[in-house]
Amino acid sequence: KAGVTQTPRYLIKTRGQQVTLSCSPISGHRSVSWYQQTPGQGLQFLFEYFSETQRNKGNFPGRFSGRQFSNSRSEMNVSTLELGDSALYLCASSLEGDSNNSPLHFGNGTRLTVT
Amino acid sequence: AQKITQTQPGMFVQEKEAVTLDCTYDTSDQSYGLFWYKQPSSGEMIFLIYQGSYDEQNATEGRYSLNFQKARKSANLVISASQLGDSAMYFCAMRGVNTGFQKLVFGTGTRLLVSP
């Protein structure tokens, strides 16, 4: 079974631009969540989607948005990029995402650098 | 609010020895799950082991075991017979009913270095 696939692996953008990251979950997984990882703040939850609906959202500004398609694939968008948005963005999928024993399976991440 | 504390920024162990990575947690949830993930330098987060708050037995997965002490709110990861490939960052995480189970809260991680 293929794992979680994130594209692209690396991105370099300049301040003020916008960026879209893509995530394809494990086949059959309907929950997709996104995390930001930085050396200063560690791993922080961005949002979670299930059946095309956002069920939970972390403490990030509105510049961070996402969506999920009917095939469970998800995209994350960051508008008006700031230097502080430089991070590893990790996508994770799970079967239904709302039980405490369902592990999240992560992709390799997209490393975003904002200059 | 949920919180995970990992007090060991770095740990060193020799190949074939056992090592314990510490994790304590704080939550008001009665039902919650505890997870350990491994992150090699490549960046991918690899799921290692899970422990449920109502599980009476400690979880084991191959060389990984979770020493769960509910009263002390600790969930330490034990790696037996360390291998060079175990060198990586290790994160303890939890999810619970207060966050709808959809959100994983992570600790700051422990960097493990296995030497020959």
PDB file of C-alpha atoms in Angstrom:
ATOM      1  CA  LYS A   1       0.000   0.000   0.000  1.00  0.00           C
ATOM      2  CA  ALA A   2       1.401   3.398  -0.933  1.00  0.00           C
ATOM      3  CA  GLY A   3       2.080   5.787   1.924  1.00  0.00           C
ATOM      4  CA  VAL A   4       1.152   9.431   2.285  1.00  0.00           C
ATOM      5  CA  THR A   5       2.518  11.417  -0.640  1.00  0.00           C
ATOM      6  CA  GLN A   6       3.352  15.077  -0.385  1.00  0.00           C
ATOM      7  CA  THR A   7       4.376  17.302  -3.250  1.00  0.00           C
ATOM      8  CA  PRO A   8       6.565  19.133  -3.802  1.00  0.00           C
ATOM      9  CA  ARG A   9       9.380  18.073  -1.484  1.00  0.00           C
ATOM     10  CA  TYR A  10      11.062  21.458  -1.554  1.00  0.00           C
ATOM     11  CA  LEU A  11       9.847  24.958  -2.301  1.00  0.00           C
ATOM     12  CA  ILE A  12      11.541  28.333  -2.298  1.00  0.00           C
ATOM     13  CA  LYS A  13       9.290  31.389  -2.356  1.00  0.00           C
ATOM     14  CA  THR A  14       9.697  35.083  -1.696  1.00  0.00           C
ATOM     15  CA  ARG A  15       7.839  37.171   0.851  1.00  0.00           C
ATOM     16  CA  GLY A  16       4.371  38.175  -0.236  1.00  0.00           C
ATOM     17  CA  GLN A  17       3.879  35.258  -2.593  1.00  0.00           C
ATOM     18  CA  GLN A  18       1.429  32.460  -2.043  1.00  0.00           C
ATOM     19  CA  VAL A  19       2.030  28.727  -2.087  1.00  0.00           C
ATOM     20  CA  THR A  20      -0.041  25.550  -2.419  1.00  0.00           C
ATOM     21  CA  LEU A  21       1.068  22.229  -0.996  1.00  0.00           C
ATOM     22  CA  SER A  22      -0.490  18.933  -1.940  1.00  0.00           C
ATOM     23  CA  CYS A  23      -1.117  15.724  -0.014  1.00  0.00           C
ATOM     24  CA  SER A  24      -2.424  12.354  -1.152  1.00  0.00           C
ATOM     25  CA  PRO A  25      -3.452  10.150   1.790  1.00  0.00           C
ATOM     26  CA  ILE A  26      -3.121   6.407   2.117  1.00  0.00           C
ATOM     27  CA  SER A  27      -5.819   4.688   0.094  1.00  0.00           C
ATOM     28  CA  GLY A  28      -8.970   4.327   2.193  1.00  0.00           C
ATOM     29  CA  HIS A  29      -7.980   7.010   4.688  1.00  0.00           C
ATOM     30  CA  ARG A  30     -10.563   9.765   4.915  1.00  0.00           C
ATOM     31  CA  SER A  31      -8.981  12.054   7.486  1.00  0.00           C
ATOM     32  CA  VAL A  32      -6.148  14.357   6.481  1.00  0.00           C
ATOM     33  CA  SER A  33      -4.393  16.725   8.841  1.00  0.00           C
ATOM     34  CA  TRP A  34      -1.573  19.210   8.443  1.00  0.00           C
ATOM     35  CA  TYR A  35       1.240  20.158  10.808  1.00  0.00           C
ATOM     36  CA  GLN A  36       3.917  22.822  10.736  1.00  0.00           C
ATOM     37  CA  GLN A  37       7.345  21.978  12.143  1.00  0.00           C
ATOM     38  CA  THR A  38       9.873  24.684  12.982  1.00  0.00           C
ATOM     39  CA  PRO A  39      12.978  24.623  15.220  1.00  0.00           C
ATOM     40  CA  GLY A  40      11.471  27.293  17.464  1.00  0.00           C
ATOM     41  CA  GLN A  41       7.860  26.174  17.812  1.00  0.00           C
ATOM     42  CA  GLY A  42       8.187  22.454  17.205  1.00  0.00           C
ATOM     43  CA  LEU A  43       5.271  20.563  15.715  1.00  0.00           C
ATOM     44  CA  GLN A  44       2.045  22.502  15.600  1.00  0.00           C
ATOM     45  CA  PHE A  45      -1.367  21.416  14.346  1.00  0.00           C
ATOM     46  CA  LEU A  46      -2.770  23.445  11.456  1.00  0.00           C
ATOM     47  CA  PHE A  47      -6.077  21.776  10.572  1.00  0.00           C
ATOM     48  CA  GLU A  48      -7.858  18.504   9.928  1.00  0.00           C
ATOM     49  CA  TYR A  49     -10.282  17.525   7.190  1.00  0.00           C
ATOM     50  CA  PHE A  50     -12.707  14.645   6.903  1.00  0.00           C
ATOM     51  CA  SER A  51     -15.088  14.090   4.004  1.00  0.00           C
ATOM     52  CA  GLU A  52     -14.238  17.521   2.575  1.00  0.00           C
ATOM     53  CA  THR A  53     -15.114  19.292   5.853  1.00  0.00           C
ATOM     54  CA  GLN A  54     -12.721  21.006   8.206  1.00  0.00           C
ATOM     55  CA  ARG A  55     -13.350  19.513  11.636  1.00  0.00           C
ATOM     56  CA  ASN A  56     -10.603  21.113  13.654  1.00  0.00           C
ATOM     57  CA  LYS A  57      -8.283  24.065  13.291  1.00  0.00           C
ATOM     58  CA  GLY A  58      -5.142  25.132  15.098  1.00  0.00           C
ATOM     59  CA  ASN A  59      -4.072  28.583  16.161  1.00  0.00           C
ATOM     60  CA  PHE A  60      -2.816  29.968  12.867  1.00  0.00           C
ATOM     61  CA  PRO A  61      -3.752  33.157  11.027  1.00  0.00           C
ATOM     62  CA  GLY A  62      -6.267  33.137   8.206  1.00  0.00           C
ATOM     63  CA  ARG A  63      -3.432  33.206   5.664  1.00  0.00           C
ATOM     64  CA  PHE A  64      -3.263  29.457   6.214  1.00  0.00           C
ATOM     65  CA  SER A  65      -6.111  27.583   4.594  1.00  0.00           C
ATOM     66  CA  GLY A  66      -6.817  24.162   3.273  1.00  0.00           C
ATOM     67  CA  ARG A  67      -9.307  22.017   1.520  1.00  0.00           C
ATOM     68  CA  GLN A  68     -10.050  18.387   0.865  1.00  0.00           C
ATOM     69  CA  PHE A  69     -11.385  16.875  -2.309  1.00  0.00           C
ATOM     70  CA  SER A  70     -13.872  14.052  -2.764  1.00  0.00           C
ATOM     71  CA  ASN A  71     -11.024  11.564  -3.279  1.00  0.00           C
ATOM     72  CA  SER A  72      -9.601  12.625   0.140  1.00  0.00           C
ATOM     73  CA  ARG A  73      -6.622  14.388  -1.400  1.00  0.00           C
ATOM     74  CA  SER A  74      -5.900  17.646   0.360  1.00  0.00           C
ATOM     75  CA  GLU A  75      -4.226  20.924  -0.405  1.00  0.00           C
ATOM     76  CA  MET A  76      -2.912  23.561   1.908  1.00  0.00           C
ATOM     77  CA  ASN A  77      -2.490  27.178   0.882  1.00  0.00           C
ATOM     78  CA  VAL A  78      -0.478  29.932   2.486  1.00  0.00           C
ATOM     79  CA  SER A  79      -1.027  33.439   1.179  1.00  0.00           C
ATOM     80  CA  THR A  80       1.129  36.524   1.634  1.00  0.00           C
ATOM     81  CA  LEU A  81       4.116  34.512   2.770  1.00  0.00           C
ATOM     82  CA  GLU A  82       6.251  35.746   5.640  1.00  0.00           C
ATOM     83  CA  LEU A  83       9.792  34.760   6.554  1.00  0.00           C
ATOM     84  CA  GLY A  84       8.418  32.989   9.634  1.00  0.00           C
ATOM     85  CA  ASP A  85       6.426  30.615   7.440  1.00  0.00           C
ATOM     86  CA  SER A  86       9.659  28.824   6.544  1.00  0.00           C
ATOM     87  CA  ALA A  87       9.104  25.343   7.911  1.00  0.00           C
ATOM     88  CA  LEU A  88       8.611  21.675   7.220  1.00  0.00           C
ATOM     89  CA  TYR A  89       4.930  21.099   6.486  1.00  0.00           C
ATOM     90  CA  LEU A  90       3.778  17.586   7.273  1.00  0.00           C
ATOM     91  CA  CYS A  91       0.585  15.969   6.100  1.00  0.00           C
ATOM     92  CA  ALA A  92      -0.882  12.980   7.902  1.00  0.00           C
ATOM     93  CA  SER A  93      -3.752  10.644   7.167  1.00  0.00           C
ATOM     94  CA  SER A  94      -5.786   8.197   9.200  1.00  0.00           C
ATOM     95  CA  LEU A  95      -8.870   6.088   8.699  1.00  0.00           C
ATOM     96  CA  GLU A  96     -11.352   8.352  10.411  1.00  0.00           C
ATOM     97  CA  GLY A  97      -9.201  10.573  12.615  1.00  0.00           C
ATOM     98  CA  ASP A  98     -11.599  10.875  15.507  1.00  0.00           C
ATOM     99  CA  SER A  99     -10.707   7.951  17.719  1.00  0.00           C
ATOM    100  CA  ASN A 100      -7.859   7.949  20.159  1.00  0.00           C
ATOM    101  CA  ASN A 101      -6.344   4.731  18.873  1.00  0.00           C
ATOM    102  CA  SER A 102      -6.117   5.536  15.183  1.00  0.00           C
ATOM    103  CA  PRO A 103      -2.496   6.425  14.436  1.00  0.00           C
ATOM    104  CA  LEU A 104      -1.647   9.194  12.031  1.00  0.00           C
ATOM    105  CA  HIS A 105       0.565   8.203   9.138  1.00  0.00           C
ATOM    106  CA  PHE A 106       2.758  11.021   7.918  1.00  0.00           C
ATOM    107  CA  GLY A 107       4.263  11.905   4.582  1.00  0.00           C
ATOM    108  CA  ASN A 108       7.846  13.020   3.973  1.00  0.00           C
ATOM    109  CA  GLY A 109       6.846  16.642   4.245  1.00  0.00           C
ATOM    110  CA  THR A 110       7.309  19.735   2.115  1.00  0.00           C
ATOM    111  CA  ARG A 111      10.178  21.966   3.144  1.00  0.00           C
ATOM    112  CA  LEU A 112       9.210  25.567   2.441  1.00  0.00           C
ATOM    113  CA  THR A 113      11.819  28.320   2.470  1.00  0.00           C
ATOM    114  CA  VAL A 114      10.653  31.921   2.303  1.00  0.00           C
ATOM    115  CA  THR A 115      13.281  34.487   1.318  1.00  0.00           C
TER     116      THR A 115
ATOM    117  CA  ALA B   1      -5.255  21.778  27.666  1.00  0.00           C
ATOM    118  CA  GLN B   2      -3.042  18.874  26.813  1.00  0.00           C
ATOM    119  CA  LYS B   3       0.710  19.039  27.195  1.00  0.00           C
ATOM    120  CA  ILE B   4       3.579  16.662  26.496  1.00  0.00           C
ATOM    121  CA  THR B   5       6.964  17.086  28.167  1.00  0.00           C
ATOM    122  CA  GLN B   6      10.150  15.436  26.946  1.00  0.00           C
ATOM    123  CA  THR B   7      12.986  16.506  29.221  1.00  0.00           C
ATOM    124  CA  GLN B   8      15.874  14.841  27.371  1.00  0.00           C
ATOM    125  CA  PRO B   9      17.042  16.967  24.432  1.00  0.00           C
ATOM    126  CA  GLY B  10      19.602  14.321  23.498  1.00  0.00           C
ATOM    127  CA  MET B  11      20.491  10.778  24.422  1.00  0.00           C
ATOM    128  CA  PHE B  12      23.498   8.644  23.548  1.00  0.00           C
ATOM    129  CA  VAL B  13      23.524   4.858  23.550  1.00  0.00           C
ATOM    130  CA  GLN B  14      25.854   2.177  22.266  1.00  0.00           C
ATOM    131  CA  GLU B  15      24.704  -0.294  19.695  1.00  0.00           C
ATOM    132  CA  LYS B  16      22.913  -3.332  21.156  1.00  0.00           C
ATOM    133  CA  GLU B  17      22.137  -1.564  24.441  1.00  0.00           C
ATOM    134  CA  ALA B  18      18.660  -0.624  25.627  1.00  0.00           C
ATOM    135  CA  VAL B  19      17.599   2.993  26.009  1.00  0.00           C
ATOM    136  CA  THR B  20      14.627   4.705  27.651  1.00  0.00           C
ATOM    137  CA  LEU B  21      13.225   7.969  26.302  1.00  0.00           C
ATOM    138  CA  ASP B  22      11.129   9.878  28.817  1.00  0.00           C
ATOM    139  CA  CYS B  23       7.696  11.356  28.250  1.00  0.00           C
ATOM    140  CA  THR B  24       5.266  12.872  30.720  1.00  0.00           C
ATOM    141  CA  TYR B  25       1.895  14.265  29.831  1.00  0.00           C
ATOM    142  CA  ASP B  26      -0.806  16.433  31.265  1.00  0.00           C
ATOM    143  CA  THR B  27      -4.464  16.174  30.373  1.00  0.00           C
ATOM    144  CA  SER B  28      -7.886  16.376  31.973  1.00  0.00           C
ATOM    145  CA  ASP B  29      -9.253  13.843  29.487  1.00  0.00           C
ATOM    146  CA  GLN B  30     -10.275  10.423  30.771  1.00  0.00           C
ATOM    147  CA  SER B  31      -9.953   8.901  27.320  1.00  0.00           C
ATOM    148  CA  TYR B  32      -6.783   9.599  25.400  1.00  0.00           C
ATOM    149  CA  GLY B  33      -4.147   7.959  23.290  1.00  0.00           C
ATOM    150  CA  LEU B  34      -0.381   8.194  23.520  1.00  0.00           C
ATOM    151  CA  PHE B  35       1.917   7.758  20.543  1.00  0.00           C
ATOM    152  CA  TRP B  36       5.604   7.669  19.773  1.00  0.00           C
ATOM    153  CA  TYR B  37       7.001   8.738  16.430  1.00  0.00           C
ATOM    154  CA  LYS B  38      10.496   8.548  14.969  1.00  0.00           C
ATOM    155  CA  GLN B  39      11.752  11.260  12.631  1.00  0.00           C
ATOM    156  CA  PRO B  40      14.960  10.488  10.720  1.00  0.00           C
ATOM    157  CA  SER B  41      16.871  13.295   9.053  1.00  0.00           C
ATOM    158  CA  SER B  42      14.773  12.743   5.924  1.00  0.00           C
ATOM    159  CA  GLY B  43      11.848  14.387   7.733  1.00  0.00           C
ATOM    160  CA  GLU B  44       9.195  11.687   7.598  1.00  0.00           C
ATOM    161  CA  MET B  45       7.405  10.946  10.863  1.00  0.00           C
ATOM    162  CA  ILE B  46       7.268   7.188  11.393  1.00  0.00           C
ATOM    163  CA  PHE B  47       4.642   5.778  13.758  1.00  0.00           C
ATOM    164  CA  LEU B  48       6.212   3.419  16.307  1.00  0.00           C
ATOM    165  CA  ILE B  49       3.775   2.515  19.047  1.00  0.00           C
ATOM    166  CA  TYR B  50       0.421   3.394  20.609  1.00  0.00           C
ATOM    167  CA  GLN B  51      -0.959   3.153  24.162  1.00  0.00           C
ATOM    168  CA  GLY B  52      -4.574   3.806  25.083  1.00  0.00           C
ATOM    169  CA  SER B  53      -5.489   5.337  28.405  1.00  0.00           C
ATOM    170  CA  TYR B  54      -7.668   2.349  29.279  1.00  0.00           C
ATOM    171  CA  ASP B  55      -5.140  -0.272  28.224  1.00  0.00           C
ATOM    172  CA  GLU B  56      -3.940  -2.224  31.236  1.00  0.00           C
ATOM    173  CA  GLN B  57      -1.016  -3.848  29.486  1.00  0.00           C
ATOM    174  CA  ASN B  58       2.012  -1.938  28.271  1.00  0.00           C
ATOM    175  CA  ALA B  59       2.164  -1.776  24.483  1.00  0.00           C
ATOM    176  CA  THR B  60       4.940  -3.571  22.624  1.00  0.00           C
ATOM    177  CA  GLU B  61       5.932  -3.530  18.964  1.00  0.00           C
ATOM    178  CA  GLY B  62       9.034  -5.521  18.172  1.00  0.00           C
ATOM    179  CA  ARG B  63      12.013  -3.800  19.823  1.00  0.00           C
ATOM    180  CA  TYR B  64       9.797  -0.963  21.060  1.00  0.00           C
ATOM    181  CA  SER B  65       7.829  -1.038  24.276  1.00  0.00           C
ATOM    182  CA  LEU B  66       5.940   1.670  26.088  1.00  0.00           C
ATOM    183  CA  ASN B  67       6.272   1.879  29.857  1.00  0.00           C
ATOM    184  CA  PHE B  68       2.876   3.347  30.746  1.00  0.00           C
ATOM    185  CA  GLN B  69       2.407   4.616  34.306  1.00  0.00           C
ATOM    186  CA  LYS B  70      -0.985   6.254  34.348  1.00  0.00           C
ATOM    187  CA  ALA B  71      -0.898   7.571  37.912  1.00  0.00           C
ATOM    188  CA  ARG B  72       2.411   9.286  37.221  1.00  0.00           C
ATOM    189  CA  LYS B  73       1.228  10.399  33.760  1.00  0.00           C
ATOM    190  CA  SER B  74       4.283   9.008  32.081  1.00  0.00           C
ATOM    191  CA  ALA B  75       4.664   7.066  28.855  1.00  0.00           C
ATOM    192  CA  ASN B  76       8.323   6.255  28.370  1.00  0.00           C
ATOM    193  CA  LEU B  77       9.577   4.564  25.214  1.00  0.00           C
ATOM    194  CA  VAL B  78      12.009   1.700  25.667  1.00  0.00           C
ATOM    195  CA  ILE B  79      14.102   0.610  22.697  1.00  0.00           C
ATOM    196  CA  SER B  80      15.824  -2.700  23.249  1.00  0.00           C
ATOM    197  CA  ALA B  81      18.988  -3.756  21.414  1.00  0.00           C
ATOM    198  CA  SER B  82      19.624  -0.371  19.773  1.00  0.00           C
ATOM    199  CA  GLN B  83      20.724  -0.305  16.150  1.00  0.00           C
ATOM    200  CA  LEU B  84      22.613   2.348  14.215  1.00  0.00           C
ATOM    201  CA  GLY B  85      19.451   3.000  12.213  1.00  0.00           C
ATOM    202  CA  ASP B  86      17.667   4.052  15.410  1.00  0.00           C
ATOM    203  CA  SER B  87      19.563   7.352  15.370  1.00  0.00           C
ATOM    204  CA  ALA B  88      16.817   9.946  14.881  1.00  0.00           C
ATOM    205  CA  MET B  89      14.494  12.382  16.655  1.00  0.00           C
ATOM    206  CA  TYR B  90      11.798  10.760  18.747  1.00  0.00           C
ATOM    207  CA  PHE B  91       8.528  12.484  19.543  1.00  0.00           C
ATOM    208  CA  CYS B  92       5.938  11.609  22.133  1.00  0.00           C
ATOM    209  CA  ALA B  93       2.411  12.737  21.259  1.00  0.00           C
ATOM    210  CA  MET B  94      -1.142  12.472  22.546  1.00  0.00           C
ATOM    211  CA  ARG B  95      -4.699  13.006  21.434  1.00  0.00           C
ATOM    212  CA  GLY B  96      -7.836  13.089  23.509  1.00  0.00           C
ATOM    213  CA  VAL B  97     -11.523  13.748  23.649  1.00  0.00           C
ATOM    214  CA  ASN B  98     -11.123  17.459  24.457  1.00  0.00           C
ATOM    215  CA  THR B  99      -9.560  18.085  21.047  1.00  0.00           C
ATOM    216  CA  GLY B 100     -12.027  15.800  19.278  1.00  0.00           C
ATOM    217  CA  PHE B 101      -9.248  13.247  18.820  1.00  0.00           C
ATOM    218  CA  GLN B 102      -8.390  14.981  15.570  1.00  0.00           C
ATOM    219  CA  LYS B 103      -5.352  16.830  16.836  1.00  0.00           C
ATOM    220  CA  LEU B 104      -2.035  15.370  17.962  1.00  0.00           C
ATOM    221  CA  VAL B 105      -0.130  17.349  20.571  1.00  0.00           C
ATOM    222  CA  PHE B 106       3.606  16.738  20.354  1.00  0.00           C
ATOM    223  CA  GLY B 107       6.481  17.072  22.765  1.00  0.00           C
ATOM    224  CA  THR B 108       9.711  18.839  21.836  1.00  0.00           C
ATOM    225  CA  GLY B 109      11.445  15.597  20.991  1.00  0.00           C
ATOM    226  CA  THR B 110      14.586  13.708  21.999  1.00  0.00           C
ATOM    227  CA  ARG B 111      17.488  13.244  19.618  1.00  0.00           C
ATOM    228  CA  LEU B 112      18.895   9.743  19.956  1.00  0.00           C
ATOM    229  CA  LEU B 113      22.377   8.942  18.734  1.00  0.00           C
ATOM    230  CA  VAL B 114      23.434   5.307  18.541  1.00  0.00           C
ATOM    231  CA  SER B 115      27.181   4.724  18.377  1.00  0.00           C
ATOM    232  CA  PRO B 116      28.959   1.579  17.167  1.00  0.00           C
TER     233      PRO B 116
END
